[in-house]
Amino acid sequence: MAITEQSLNWDYDGPIMEVTGLEKHFPQSTGIIHQLIGGETSHVKAVDGVDMAIESGETMGLVGESGCGKSTLGEVLIGLQEPTGGSIKFLGTELDSMSDSQRKEFRRNVQMIFQDPYESLNPRFSVEQWIREPLEVHDMDNQDERIYEALERAELTPPENYIGEHPHELSGGERQRVSIARALVLEPKFIVADEPVSMLDVSVRASILNLLRDLVDDLDMGALYISHDLSLIRQMCDRTSVMYLGKVVERGPTEQLIKGPKHPYARALLDAVPVPNPDHNISEPQLEGEPPDPVELPEGCNFRPRCPFAAEECFEEPGLDAFQTADGEHAAACWRVETVDNM
Amino acid sequence: MSDQNTTALDSESNVDALDTELSTWRERQADAWRRRLAFLKREPMGLAGILIMLAIVLVAVFAPVIAPYNPTETDYGNSLEPPTAEHPLGTDSAGRDIFSQLVFGARPALQIGLLSAISVAFVGMNVGLIAGYYGGYVDDALMRLVDFAYGIPFTPFIIVLVALWEPSKWTIVGAIALLLWRQTARVVRSHVLNLKEKPFVKSARTVGASDRRIIYRHIAPNVLPLVFLYGSFAIAWAILTEAAISYLGFGDPTAVTWGQMLQSAQQSQALARDAWWWFTMPGIAIMLTVISAFLIGRGYEEQLNPELQEP
């Protein structure tokens, strides 16, 4: 297909989704008196300078505890929220500089699967109406066939048993499959899955995860998989980023990161994963206290106040290049990696 | 990427299956309606309300058939007759048949009630949707308008409107439309504030739905039951208002309405003349209609809000 001027650059061979220095700061509402006396507005730095690149066919995992900004990052990536700084490039084109038609193309090719299957389906839409909607919005042809195919892809088979159903007639797992079908029906090239199985029964988790993984492989999509559960990340993701207070503190190939975490926070996260062995020696939890108030971040490394290895140099903020393996694949924002490794 | 818009399709048999299934699920939708109406069995008061309302509607529609006399026809030879076989509910001081007036009075009552309900529902729903969805300055402006509408006393406002326009039932409908949307707008807005944060709205935004589509396809259907509820209460308010305004003498003196009947009974001192049939009958008619509208609204509300139901 000849690429028209308005179309996105589908021949681009760089990362399908690339963000640099991405920031999303929420202004804190302060009292009117505070504003009158000229007080500064403080900000919650939900996403604070994140660099990330995701290739087609690759699943990037994003872990971190609740409130670290991982969901916000996901929503900024797919354009649900406007970033307050940095850039987002889809197929090499800056999101900000897209024309209306490119923006529409972006909308069609970037989709999201939400966490809560009980809230993410409109209770008044039937399955068919719900999956048809994206097609109507984008004025696509062969709608019935596409709906049928998406339902089959999402393993809601036979599809004719499901199209007339309303959400309240479906189980949690089925609802999540409907969400997946809705996200897939536009044949997106990039998908964000925000804790897609955390609200589901353990018994149906595996099948949903397998489905998601197969879809990413089959359709050659790029995917960002957000979770707080490292065991799921391990099953799903090629590479993983660990997020703490709005920043990516460690990134690397999933296996490598899980077997040899470098950042003290990543180590603590991994230590917290339960081991299914009653004789396993439970180590003392390394993490103490709660994450600090995201409005008043500590000086230097964000993790310093909770870090058992904190030292003098940690008062200066480490970048993700503070530690890097030779190939640059595995990186951590910590000054003390070498020291801690030798302990 | 040329294969963006083309789909690798399955065999045609699947498409046929889809067609047949589409028709069977339309049947299933009819079932859903039956289920939705099943609440009447569980809500005997609501059912009673609907039956009374239905009876009033039938009376209004077939008024010329039911009424034995022309309600405006005077017969001074038979004035102030108590109920007899000839005049089942007696006559007024001009000899007009009370029963016939009552029957014809159902027409303006229902017209005013329904029109008011529709306009209240329409204005209130849209103001609430737009204020709640867009927030910010739009919300502030619309909500101050609501506060303003709350600040206006209802009955004096209508009397002023009647003075400005003309005494007719349309003035009353207009006044109700101008004021009573305030409550619906507030309630709808607060629900929209909640609904617009739901993931299904995010999902709609993710697929690229426009604001208009989100408001009217995703949010509005979820507040519609609530709008219906306030609409049914508006029916009751409108009928009461018409009666009150007519009774105060600001109604259309030529119209046959229940309020107008009360007004002329009062003017002719029906109470002092022991003509109880003259003022009790329209009173009962107003009461029945208002109560039935409230019962319908109440029964429906219990369906909407299970917390109101007895455990």
XYZ file of C-alpha atoms in Angstrom:
654
model
C 0.000 0.000 0.000
C 1.317 3.361 -0.952
C 1.823 5.390 2.125
C -0.170 8.551 1.936
C 1.065 11.606 3.695
C -1.494 11.304 6.474
C -0.885 7.680 7.273
C 1.391 6.561 10.072
C 4.705 5.129 9.007
C 3.931 1.420 8.914
C 7.355 0.585 7.527
C 9.063 2.033 10.573
C 11.347 -0.648 11.940
C 12.152 0.900 15.312
C 10.229 0.164 18.499
C 6.479 0.322 17.961
C 6.068 2.332 21.157
C 8.799 4.505 22.530
C 8.686 6.994 25.371
C 11.439 9.264 26.567
C 11.467 11.315 29.720
C 7.752 10.740 30.130
C 6.201 12.697 32.972
C 2.720 12.862 34.384
C 2.450 15.206 37.329
C -0.882 15.823 38.993
C -1.270 19.203 40.664
C -2.285 18.890 44.282
C -5.273 21.019 45.065
C -4.265 23.334 47.855
C -6.508 25.644 49.810
C -7.461 28.998 48.348
C -5.674 30.818 51.179
C -2.516 28.917 50.380
C -2.819 30.077 46.783
C -3.588 33.651 47.794
C -0.456 33.976 49.877
C 1.474 32.793 46.866
C 2.150 29.234 47.949
C 3.500 26.949 45.262
C 1.281 24.250 43.890
C 2.756 20.894 44.759
C 2.556 17.971 42.393
C 2.122 14.249 42.710
C 4.716 12.818 40.397
C 2.871 9.706 39.250
C 5.211 9.208 36.301
C 8.492 10.988 36.613
C 10.895 10.665 33.724
C 10.324 7.208 32.264
C 12.192 5.924 29.211
C 10.839 2.804 27.606
C 10.842 1.170 24.204
C 8.651 -1.752 23.233
C 9.144 -3.699 20.016
C 6.487 -5.419 17.932
C 5.865 -8.947 19.131
C 7.383 -8.169 22.487
C 5.689 -8.084 25.860
C 7.138 -5.665 28.341
C 6.282 -6.313 31.963
C 5.806 -3.453 34.396
C 5.894 -4.296 38.100
C 5.698 -2.203 41.201
C 3.598 -1.812 44.316
C 0.247 -0.034 44.259
C 0.533 3.701 43.810
C 3.880 3.596 42.042
C 2.333 5.025 38.893
C 2.265 1.951 36.691
C -1.408 2.263 35.757
C -0.965 5.967 35.072
C 1.948 5.143 32.793
C -0.250 2.657 30.916
C -3.022 5.196 30.474
C -0.652 7.902 29.301
C 0.864 5.477 26.783
C -2.434 4.793 25.077
C -3.462 8.443 25.125
C -6.119 8.220 27.825
C -4.268 10.874 29.792
C -2.167 13.727 28.536
C 1.451 13.581 29.668
C 2.819 16.684 31.368
C 6.276 16.177 29.930
C 8.419 14.000 27.699
C 7.470 12.372 24.441
C 5.514 9.364 23.251
C 6.296 7.964 19.837
C 4.106 5.414 18.112
C 5.784 3.948 15.038
C 8.297 6.745 15.279
C 5.681 9.486 15.092
C 5.360 11.853 18.005
C 1.882 11.614 19.536
C 1.738 15.375 19.969
C 2.451 16.099 16.341
C -0.037 13.650 14.848
C -2.651 14.959 12.472
C -6.292 14.188 13.182
C -6.301 11.232 10.833
C -3.063 9.903 12.273
C -4.513 10.324 15.721
C -7.494 8.289 14.647
C -5.187 5.623 13.270
C -3.324 5.646 16.575
C -6.632 5.213 18.417
C -7.478 2.238 16.266
C -4.147 0.541 16.737
C -3.586 1.060 20.430
C -5.975 -0.651 22.797
C -6.264 -1.508 26.448
C -7.514 -4.391 28.549
C -8.717 -3.224 31.919
C -8.306 -4.683 35.335
C -11.846 -5.042 36.568
C -14.044 -7.192 34.320
C -17.066 -6.266 36.407
C -16.728 -2.537 35.789
C -15.120 -2.380 32.388
C -18.142 -3.620 30.433
C -21.124 -1.337 30.052
C -23.938 -3.242 31.792
C -26.457 -2.066 29.201
C -24.607 -3.336 26.153
C -24.926 -6.865 24.878
C -21.708 -8.641 23.965
C -22.417 -8.023 20.310
C -23.085 -4.297 20.777
C -20.030 -3.952 22.971
C -17.704 -5.511 20.432
C -19.377 -3.770 17.523
C -18.864 -0.330 19.011
C -15.177 0.107 18.081
C -16.063 -0.952 14.535
C -18.836 1.637 14.372
C -16.582 4.352 15.728
C -13.973 3.593 13.082
C -16.538 2.890 10.389
C -15.109 -0.508 9.470
C -16.549 -2.929 6.952
C -17.558 -6.580 7.455
C -18.540 -5.870 11.021
C -20.448 -9.084 11.702
C -17.570 -11.195 10.455
C -15.030 -9.259 12.486
C -17.127 -9.630 15.630
C -17.418 -13.334 15.026
C -13.712 -13.688 14.478
C -12.776 -11.637 17.552
C -15.011 -13.775 19.735
C -13.378 -16.901 18.376
C -9.934 -15.441 18.962
C -10.893 -14.673 22.542
C -12.004 -18.314 22.830
C -15.621 -17.454 23.447
C -16.797 -20.363 21.387
C -19.139 -20.947 19.833
C -19.568 -17.203 19.337
C -23.304 -17.448 18.691
C -23.818 -18.493 22.306
C -22.318 -15.244 23.521
C -23.336 -12.378 21.259
C -26.774 -11.955 22.815
C -25.579 -12.093 26.413
C -25.324 -9.113 28.715
C -22.425 -8.727 31.154
C -24.449 -9.807 34.179
C -25.066 -13.135 32.493
C -21.346 -13.860 32.166
C -18.693 -15.044 34.586
C -15.654 -12.939 35.424
C -13.450 -14.928 33.068
C -15.962 -14.640 30.242
C -16.263 -10.922 30.795
C -12.534 -10.519 30.573
C -12.591 -12.487 27.313
C -15.245 -10.089 26.038
C -12.927 -7.209 26.928
C -10.144 -8.931 25.065
C -12.392 -9.472 22.050
C -13.336 -5.783 22.071
C -9.700 -4.768 22.225
C -8.817 -7.203 19.441
C -11.615 -6.515 17.032
C -9.758 -3.483 15.682
C -6.638 -5.602 15.157
C -4.438 -3.273 17.177
C -0.681 -3.239 16.979
C -0.100 -2.296 20.579
C -1.983 -3.286 23.657
C -1.791 -2.362 27.323
C -3.046 -4.977 29.768
C -3.509 -3.436 33.197
C -3.601 -6.288 35.711
C -5.987 -8.218 33.477
C -6.275 -11.222 35.768
C -5.955 -9.778 39.253
C -9.716 -9.758 39.784
C -10.203 -13.248 38.402
C -10.408 -16.627 40.026
C -7.054 -18.345 40.194
C -8.560 -21.223 38.216
C -9.241 -19.108 35.129
C -6.126 -16.937 35.342
C -3.875 -19.358 33.546
C -6.158 -19.711 30.553
C -6.584 -15.933 30.185
C -2.827 -15.429 30.449
C -2.122 -18.114 27.874
C -4.680 -16.520 25.597
C -3.047 -13.110 25.940
C 0.408 -14.487 25.302
C -0.699 -16.414 22.231
C -2.467 -13.356 20.874
C 0.590 -11.171 21.239
C 2.610 -13.822 19.396
C 0.042 -14.551 16.679
C -0.853 -10.959 15.918
C 2.675 -9.644 16.304
C 1.565 -6.928 18.657
C 3.630 -4.982 21.107
C 2.285 -5.253 24.625
C 2.746 -3.656 27.995
C 1.699 -5.981 30.767
C 1.139 -4.221 34.081
C 1.078 -6.273 37.242
C 2.251 -6.374 40.817
C 2.671 -10.119 40.616
C 6.150 -11.192 39.585
C 5.182 -14.804 38.945
C 2.685 -13.663 36.299
C 5.238 -11.314 34.795
C 7.655 -14.220 34.521
C 5.080 -16.248 32.631
C 4.112 -13.436 30.283
C 6.911 -11.064 29.562
C 10.075 -10.970 27.506
C 11.466 -7.969 29.290
C 10.503 -6.376 32.548
C 10.698 -2.936 34.073
C 10.460 -2.406 37.808
C 8.823 0.836 38.802
C 9.116 2.677 42.079
C 7.514 6.050 42.766
C 7.109 7.093 39.184
C 10.531 5.968 38.008
C 11.800 2.817 36.366
C 14.478 1.595 38.777
C 15.470 -1.571 36.967
C 14.976 -3.018 33.538
C 16.116 -6.209 31.927
C 15.235 -9.508 30.265
C 12.662 -11.084 32.563
C 14.564 -14.285 33.433
C 17.784 -12.410 34.044
C 16.066 -9.847 36.207
C 14.200 -12.386 38.268
C 17.252 -14.596 38.805
C 19.603 -11.740 39.528
C 17.848 -8.562 40.560
C 20.234 -5.649 41.007
C 18.225 -2.855 42.545
C 17.543 -3.312 46.285
C 13.866 -2.603 45.641
C 13.656 -5.326 42.987
C 15.412 -7.691 45.397
C 12.863 -6.897 48.071
C 9.975 -7.430 45.638
C 11.356 -10.804 44.660
C 11.937 -11.816 48.263
C 8.283 -11.082 48.924
C 7.124 -13.634 46.359
C 5.861 -16.636 48.305
C 7.698 -19.892 47.691
C 5.461 -22.973 47.586
C 7.702 -24.989 49.873
C 6.898 -25.304 53.578
C 10.560 -25.874 54.480
C 11.649 -22.734 52.751
C 13.467 -20.406 55.063
C 11.545 -17.198 55.151
C 14.013 -14.380 55.144
C 13.366 -11.293 57.147
C 11.541 -8.718 55.071
C 14.066 -6.250 53.768
C 11.574 -3.514 53.128
C 10.570 -1.350 55.993
C 7.943 1.306 56.087
C 5.673 2.647 53.420
C 6.688 4.419 50.251
C 7.171 8.106 51.031
C 4.561 10.728 50.248
C 4.766 11.135 46.462
C 4.352 14.892 46.897
C 7.480 15.313 48.990
C 10.000 12.935 47.535
C 13.270 12.376 49.329
C 16.423 14.000 48.124
C 18.534 11.869 45.776
C 17.450 8.278 45.242
C 13.717 7.848 45.904
C 14.317 4.538 47.592
C 17.017 5.797 49.952
C 14.858 6.171 53.115
C 13.757 2.530 52.926
C 16.937 1.073 51.516
C 19.019 -1.146 53.810
C 22.114 -0.401 51.717
C 21.804 3.364 51.495
C 25.061 5.270 51.689
C 26.488 8.735 51.178
C 26.420 8.638 47.377
C 22.673 7.880 47.369
C 21.908 11.528 48.115
C 22.611 12.060 44.461
C 19.941 10.728 42.166
C 21.008 7.638 40.183
C 19.925 7.302 36.560
C 19.036 4.004 34.937
C 22.624 3.946 33.627
C 24.086 3.816 37.154
C 24.468 0.095 36.613
C 24.466 -1.656 33.259
C 25.482 -5.085 32.029
C 27.958 -5.139 29.178
C 25.234 -5.570 26.555
C 23.235 -2.767 28.145
C 20.176 -5.021 28.296
C 20.013 -5.157 32.052
C 20.160 -1.821 33.853
C 19.420 -0.562 37.332
C 19.196 2.889 38.861
C 21.377 2.162 41.871
C 24.848 3.333 42.862
C 25.439 0.434 45.189
C 24.880 -2.577 42.922
C 28.523 -3.724 42.984
C 28.817 -3.309 46.751
C 25.577 -5.106 47.478
C 26.432 -7.922 45.068
C 29.601 -8.613 47.012
C 27.945 -8.663 50.394
C 0.202 -2.080 5.975
C -2.550 -2.923 3.570
C -4.050 -5.778 5.552
C -5.217 -3.338 8.180
C -8.773 -3.343 6.902
C -9.137 -6.839 5.605
C -9.847 -9.790 7.787
C -8.989 -13.355 7.147
C -12.487 -14.744 7.256
C -13.746 -18.048 8.343
C -15.954 -20.165 6.160
C -19.308 -18.835 5.020
C -21.140 -21.245 7.252
C -19.973 -19.236 10.203
C -21.495 -16.123 8.732
C -24.786 -17.939 8.200
C -24.695 -19.131 11.766
C -24.198 -15.554 12.803
C -27.276 -14.454 10.881
C -29.533 -17.043 12.449
C -28.111 -16.264 15.842
C -28.756 -12.553 15.406
C -32.450 -13.302 15.005
C -32.597 -15.642 17.970
C -31.005 -13.084 20.202
C -33.576 -10.491 19.211
C -36.101 -12.943 20.615
C -34.032 -13.130 23.734
C -34.233 -9.370 24.038
C -38.005 -9.677 24.154
C -37.503 -12.092 27.036
C -35.383 -9.495 28.739
C -38.267 -7.051 28.555
C -40.559 -9.590 30.099
C -38.053 -10.013 32.894
C -37.776 -6.277 33.360
C -41.543 -6.025 33.789
C -41.541 -8.925 36.228
C -40.847 -6.486 39.049
C -44.547 -5.671 39.049
C -45.256 -9.032 40.620
C -42.896 -8.234 43.439
C -44.217 -4.702 43.858
C -47.985 -4.876 44.448
C -48.133 -1.152 45.244
C -46.402 -0.332 41.980
C -48.822 -2.618 40.177
C -51.742 -0.836 41.871
C -50.284 2.494 40.725
C -50.025 1.277 37.157
C -53.575 -0.104 37.183
C -55.015 3.165 38.533
C -53.018 5.168 35.982
C -54.170 2.860 33.228
C -57.799 3.338 34.278
C -57.363 7.121 34.273
C -55.761 6.987 30.841
C -58.654 4.904 29.511
C -61.155 7.346 30.996
C -59.331 10.261 29.387
C -59.158 8.573 25.992
C -62.799 7.494 25.950
C -64.149 10.555 27.753
C -66.827 11.392 25.137
C -68.141 7.819 25.329
C -68.104 7.589 29.111
C -69.459 11.005 30.029
C -73.273 11.111 29.964
C -73.446 14.892 29.475
C -71.518 17.693 27.901
C -69.428 18.883 30.841
C -69.952 22.562 30.014
C -73.680 22.336 29.367
C -75.573 24.373 31.965
C -79.015 23.441 33.251
C -80.097 25.964 35.851
C -83.282 24.044 36.548
C -81.214 21.201 37.984
C -78.556 23.131 39.904
C -76.863 21.673 42.974
C -78.582 18.322 42.738
C -77.163 15.604 44.979
C -76.176 12.311 43.318
C -79.136 10.685 41.618
C -79.566 8.015 38.995
C -79.733 10.768 36.393
C -76.640 12.577 37.658
C -74.541 9.886 39.367
C -72.324 12.449 41.086
C -74.772 15.299 41.230
C -74.572 18.710 39.561
C -72.940 22.032 40.353
C -74.558 25.415 40.882
C -74.955 25.895 37.124
C -76.494 22.449 36.751
C -73.457 20.973 35.027
C -72.955 17.235 35.521
C -70.119 16.592 37.994
C -69.364 13.103 36.698
C -68.953 14.367 33.137
C -66.691 17.161 34.288
C -64.649 14.655 36.237
C -64.289 12.410 33.197
C -63.257 15.243 30.892
C -60.988 16.666 33.586
C -58.790 13.580 33.247
C -57.660 14.838 29.843
C -55.934 18.092 30.809
C -54.617 16.422 33.976
C -52.827 13.742 31.974
C -51.701 16.148 29.272
C -50.173 18.477 31.814
C -48.708 15.597 33.784
C -47.106 13.834 30.829
C -45.851 16.940 29.071
C -44.343 18.232 32.280
C -42.714 14.888 32.986
C -41.235 14.749 29.494
C -39.897 18.286 29.602
C -38.523 17.887 33.124
C -36.875 14.622 32.149
C -35.460 16.045 28.933
C -34.067 19.267 30.357
C -32.922 17.752 33.633
C -31.207 14.805 32.003
C -29.309 16.877 29.459
C -28.216 19.522 31.940
C -27.101 16.810 34.354
C -25.263 14.853 31.670
C -23.424 17.836 30.261
C -22.559 19.366 33.633
C -21.373 16.072 35.055
C -19.454 14.923 32.010
C -17.623 18.100 31.067
C -17.087 19.399 34.600
C -15.073 22.584 35.094
C -16.620 25.848 34.006
C -19.528 24.167 32.210
C -20.413 22.365 35.406
C -20.045 25.499 37.524
C -22.241 27.553 35.218
C -24.990 24.936 34.948
C -24.991 24.164 38.652
C -25.292 27.859 39.536
C -28.286 27.890 37.212
C -29.705 24.983 39.197
C -29.111 26.873 42.444
C -30.892 29.827 40.893
C -33.838 27.630 39.903
C -33.951 26.292 43.458
C -34.083 29.834 44.770
C -37.280 30.673 42.916
C -40.458 29.955 44.889
C -42.622 27.712 42.773
C -46.197 28.962 43.134
C -45.475 32.716 42.995
C -43.303 32.077 39.931
C -46.190 30.405 38.136
C -48.578 33.185 39.092
C -46.176 35.707 37.585
C -45.845 33.596 34.441
C -49.619 33.357 34.133
C -49.786 37.135 34.375
C -47.111 37.494 31.685
C -48.467 34.898 29.296
C -52.050 33.770 29.582
C -53.892 31.483 31.926
C -53.736 28.064 30.258
C -52.440 24.614 30.925
C -49.475 25.304 28.639
C -48.340 28.071 30.956
C -48.284 25.585 33.780
C -46.349 23.057 31.745
C -43.919 25.797 30.760
C -43.445 26.895 34.342
C -42.838 23.338 35.500
C -40.371 22.795 32.665
C -38.576 25.999 33.658
C -38.240 25.085 37.327
C -38.644 21.421 38.140
C -35.720 20.177 36.014
C -33.450 21.376 38.795
C -33.786 18.258 40.921
C -33.408 15.849 38.027
C -30.345 17.749 36.824
C -28.679 17.563 40.223
C -29.322 13.881 40.725
C -28.303 12.991 37.187
C -25.132 15.056 37.482
C -24.028 13.299 40.638
C -24.568 9.940 38.965
C -22.676 11.042 35.888
C -19.744 12.127 38.055
C -19.602 8.570 39.283
C -20.303 6.875 35.950
C -17.761 8.811 33.922
C -14.921 7.390 36.033
C -16.016 3.815 35.372
C -13.646 1.707 33.344
C -16.288 1.130 30.683
C -16.181 4.843 29.896
C -12.396 4.658 29.719
C -12.837 1.713 27.434
C -15.105 3.748 25.177
C -12.527 6.506 25.079
C -9.835 3.976 24.257
C -11.649 2.775 21.170
C -11.996 6.389 20.049
C -15.625 7.147 20.878
C -16.563 10.826 20.711
C -17.787 12.767 23.742
C -21.281 12.786 22.320
C -21.235 9.058 21.864
C -19.932 8.503 25.382
C -22.562 10.791 26.867
C -25.557 9.455 25.000
C -24.666 5.828 24.327
C -22.714 4.943 27.441
C -23.730 7.228 30.260
C -27.301 8.251 29.426
C -28.763 4.715 29.359
C -27.363 4.207 32.838
C -29.149 7.274 34.236
C -32.375 6.751 32.288
C -34.128 4.747 35.035
C -33.406 7.594 37.407
C -34.780 10.127 34.951
C -37.883 8.020 34.573
C -38.274 8.020 38.332
C -38.114 11.799 38.587
C -40.367 12.082 35.564
C -43.063 10.060 37.302
C -42.809 12.329 40.314
C -43.093 15.317 37.976
C -46.448 13.960 36.753
C -47.751 14.129 40.284
C -46.309 17.594 40.887
C -47.732 18.946 37.668
C -51.249 17.752 38.410
C -51.091 19.145 41.933
C -49.761 22.431 40.607
C -52.520 22.739 38.038
C -55.091 22.143 40.768
C -53.464 24.664 43.093
C -53.130 27.348 40.422
C -56.693 26.864 39.181
C -57.969 26.872 42.729
C -56.231 30.172 43.343
C -58.059 31.525 40.316
C -55.127 31.767 37.923
C -56.247 28.943 35.669
C -58.089 29.087 32.401
C -61.710 29.774 33.497
C -63.161 28.133 30.406
C -61.282 24.851 30.770
C -62.798 21.793 32.386
C -60.168 20.695 34.880
C -60.274 19.259 38.356
C -58.627 22.332 39.766
C -61.146 24.539 38.004
C -63.973 22.478 39.533
C -62.534 23.062 42.992
C -62.187 26.741 42.199
C -65.826 27.179 41.194
C -66.980 25.083 44.163
C -65.052 27.413 46.421
C -66.413 30.513 44.712
C -69.993 29.287 45.001
C -69.445 28.361 48.634
C -70.282 24.724 47.990
C -69.210 23.792 51.498
C -71.661 26.183 53.154
C -74.389 24.905 50.840
C -73.677 21.275 51.782
C -72.825 20.352 48.181
C -70.129 17.866 49.281
C -70.230 15.999 45.955
C -69.020 19.093 44.172
C -65.646 19.429 45.867
C -64.915 15.913 47.157
C -65.115 14.275 43.748
C -62.413 16.349 41.983
C -60.366 16.103 45.189
C -60.522 12.323 45.046
C -59.682 12.329 41.332
C -56.590 14.498 41.914
C -55.544 12.345 44.836
C -55.912 9.083 42.918
C -53.890 10.342 39.972
C -51.136 11.802 42.113
C -50.956 8.720 44.299
C -50.789 6.402 41.316
C -47.906 8.414 39.829
C -46.066 8.281 43.159
C -46.740 4.564 43.537
C -45.317 3.886 40.096
C -42.268 6.011 40.858
C -41.822 4.445 44.255
C -42.184 0.874 42.990
C -39.661 1.603 40.288
C -37.304 3.249 42.741
C -37.289 0.136 44.879
C -36.250 -1.794 41.821
C -33.447 0.655 41.129
C -32.220 0.737 44.670
C -32.322 -2.693 46.278
C -31.368 -1.165 49.621
C -34.902 0.165 49.904
C -36.280 -3.350 49.640
C -37.210 -5.251 52.752
C -34.629 -7.926 53.442
